[in-house]
Coordinates of C-alpha atoms in Angstrom, one line a residue:
M1339 CA 8.1 81.2 -250.2
G1340 CA 8.9 81.5 -246.8
A1341 CA 5.4 79.3 -245.6
A1342 CA 7.1 76.6 -247.7
V1343 CA 10.2 77.0 -246.4
A1344 CA 8.5 76.8 -242.8
V1345 CA 6.6 73.6 -243.2
A1346 CA 9.8 71.7 -245.1
A1347 CA 11.7 72.6 -242.3
A1348 CA 8.4 71.2 -239.6
A1349 CA 8.6 68.6 -241.8
A1350 CA 12.4 68.0 -241.4
V1351 CA 12.3 68.0 -237.6
A1352 CA 10.3 66.1 -237.3
R1353 CA 11.5 64.1 -239.8
M1354 CA 14.6 64.2 -236.8
R1355 CA 12.6 63.6 -234.3
L1356 CA 11.0 59.6 -235.7
A1357 CA 14.8 58.5 -236.7
L1358 CA 15.7 59.3 -232.9
A1359 CA 13.4 57.9 -231.4
A1360 CA 13.3 54.7 -233.5
T1361 CA 17.3 54.9 -232.5
L1362 CA 16.7 54.3 -229.6
L1363 CA 14.6 52.0 -229.2
V1364 CA 17.2 49.6 -231.4
A1365 CA 19.2 50.9 -228.4
A1366 CA 17.4 50.0 -225.4
C1367 CA 16.3 46.7 -226.7
A1368 CA 19.7 45.8 -228.0
T1369 CA 21.4 46.6 -224.7
A1370 CA 18.3 45.2 -222.7
D1371 CA 20.5 43.1 -219.2
L1372 CA 19.2 39.0 -220.2
S1373 CA 21.7 38.1 -217.7
G1374 CA 19.7 36.0 -214.5
A1375 CA 18.4 32.6 -214.1
Y1376 CA 15.5 30.8 -216.2
E1377 CA 13.6 27.7 -215.8
G1378 CA 11.8 25.6 -217.4
A1379 CA 7.9 24.6 -217.9
E1380 CA 8.6 22.1 -219.7
R1381 CA 11.6 20.5 -218.3
D1382 CA 13.1 20.3 -215.1
L1383 CA 15.8 23.2 -216.7
R1384 CA 17.5 25.8 -215.4
L1385 CA 20.0 27.9 -217.4
T1386 CA 21.6 30.9 -215.8
L1387 CA 23.7 33.6 -217.5
W1388 CA 25.3 36.1 -215.8
P1389 CA 27.2 39.4 -217.4
E1390 CA 29.4 38.9 -218.8
G1391 CA 29.6 35.5 -220.5
R1392 CA 29.4 33.0 -218.8
A1393 CA 26.8 30.8 -218.4
A1394 CA 25.8 27.5 -217.0
M1395 CA 22.6 24.9 -217.0
T1396 CA 21.5 21.9 -215.1
G1397 CA 18.5 20.2 -215.0
A1398 CA 17.4 16.2 -215.7
L1399 CA 16.3 15.0 -219.1
A1400 CA 13.3 13.5 -218.8
D1401 CA 14.8 9.9 -220.2
R1402 CA 17.5 9.6 -217.5
T1403 CA 17.9 9.3 -213.8
S1404 CA 20.8 11.9 -213.4
R1405 CA 21.1 15.5 -213.0
F1406 CA 23.0 17.6 -214.8
W1407 CA 25.1 20.6 -215.1
V1408 CA 26.8 22.0 -217.7
E1409 CA 28.9 25.4 -218.1
G1410 CA 29.5 27.3 -221.2
T1411 CA 29.0 31.2 -222.5
W1412 CA 26.6 32.9 -224.3
Q1413 CA 26.1 35.9 -226.6
R1414 CA 22.9 37.4 -228.3
D1415 CA 23.2 37.8 -231.9
E1416 CA 19.6 39.8 -232.6
R1417 CA 16.4 39.0 -230.5
R1418 CA 18.8 35.7 -230.5
V1419 CA 20.6 34.3 -227.4
V1420 CA 23.3 31.7 -228.5
I1421 CA 24.1 29.4 -225.3
E1422 CA 27.9 27.4 -226.1
L1423 CA 28.2 23.8 -223.8
R1424 CA 31.4 22.4 -222.4
G1425 CA 31.3 18.7 -221.4
P1426 CA 32.0 15.5 -222.0
R1427 CA 29.3 16.4 -225.3
P1428 CA 29.8 20.3 -225.8
D1429 CA 26.0 21.4 -226.7
R1430 CA 25.3 24.6 -228.6
L1431 CA 21.3 25.5 -228.2
V1432 CA 19.6 28.4 -229.9
F1433 CA 16.7 30.6 -228.1
E1434 CA 14.6 33.3 -229.5
R1435 CA 14.2 35.8 -226.9
G1436 CA 10.5 37.0 -225.9
G1437 CA 10.7 39.8 -223.3
D1438 CA 11.1 37.0 -220.0
L1439 CA 10.9 33.9 -222.2
L1440 CA 13.6 32.3 -223.9
V1441 CA 12.3 29.4 -226.7
A1442 CA 14.8 27.7 -227.5
K1443 CA 14.7 27.4 -231.6
E1444 CA 18.2 24.9 -232.6
W1445 CA 19.5 22.2 -230.7
D1446 CA 21.3 18.9 -230.8
A1447 CA 17.4 15.9 -231.4
V1448 CA 20.7 13.4 -230.6
A1449 CA 20.7 15.2 -227.2
W1450 CA 17.5 16.7 -226.6
G1451 CA 15.0 15.2 -228.1
E1452 CA 12.0 16.4 -230.4
K1453 CA 11.1 19.1 -228.4
G1454 CA 14.2 20.0 -227.7
P1455 CA 15.1 22.4 -224.0
G1456 CA 11.1 24.4 -224.9
V1457 CA 10.7 27.3 -223.0
L1458 CA 12.2 29.3 -220.4
H1459 CA 10.6 31.6 -218.6
R1460 CA 12.8 34.1 -216.6
V1461 CA 12.7 33.7 -212.6
R1462 CA 15.1 36.6 -211.6

């Protein structure tokens, strides 16, 4: 009977260690610092995210000759980063995070076209 109790205790400890490791991994992913600057490879865009939740985007769209600069806010939602831009025409952009990349998933097709903002690469 003593061996069975020892095996059950060892199994319980192993499960607790696995649960602790999974919890730590989720916490590390959830708190990863996304602040910094991101630039577009497909479009002339630069997105800056500050730790306190402020955001700014600058760039030029393919069909326009002038550059734009707009401020707003950002927040993280699981693996998504939601950007709310203010200005003459408020805009909401949703990116999915993958390492040092932000991949556009939702955008206003009238403002951004079919391809949207594209993929943004972290530069700092």
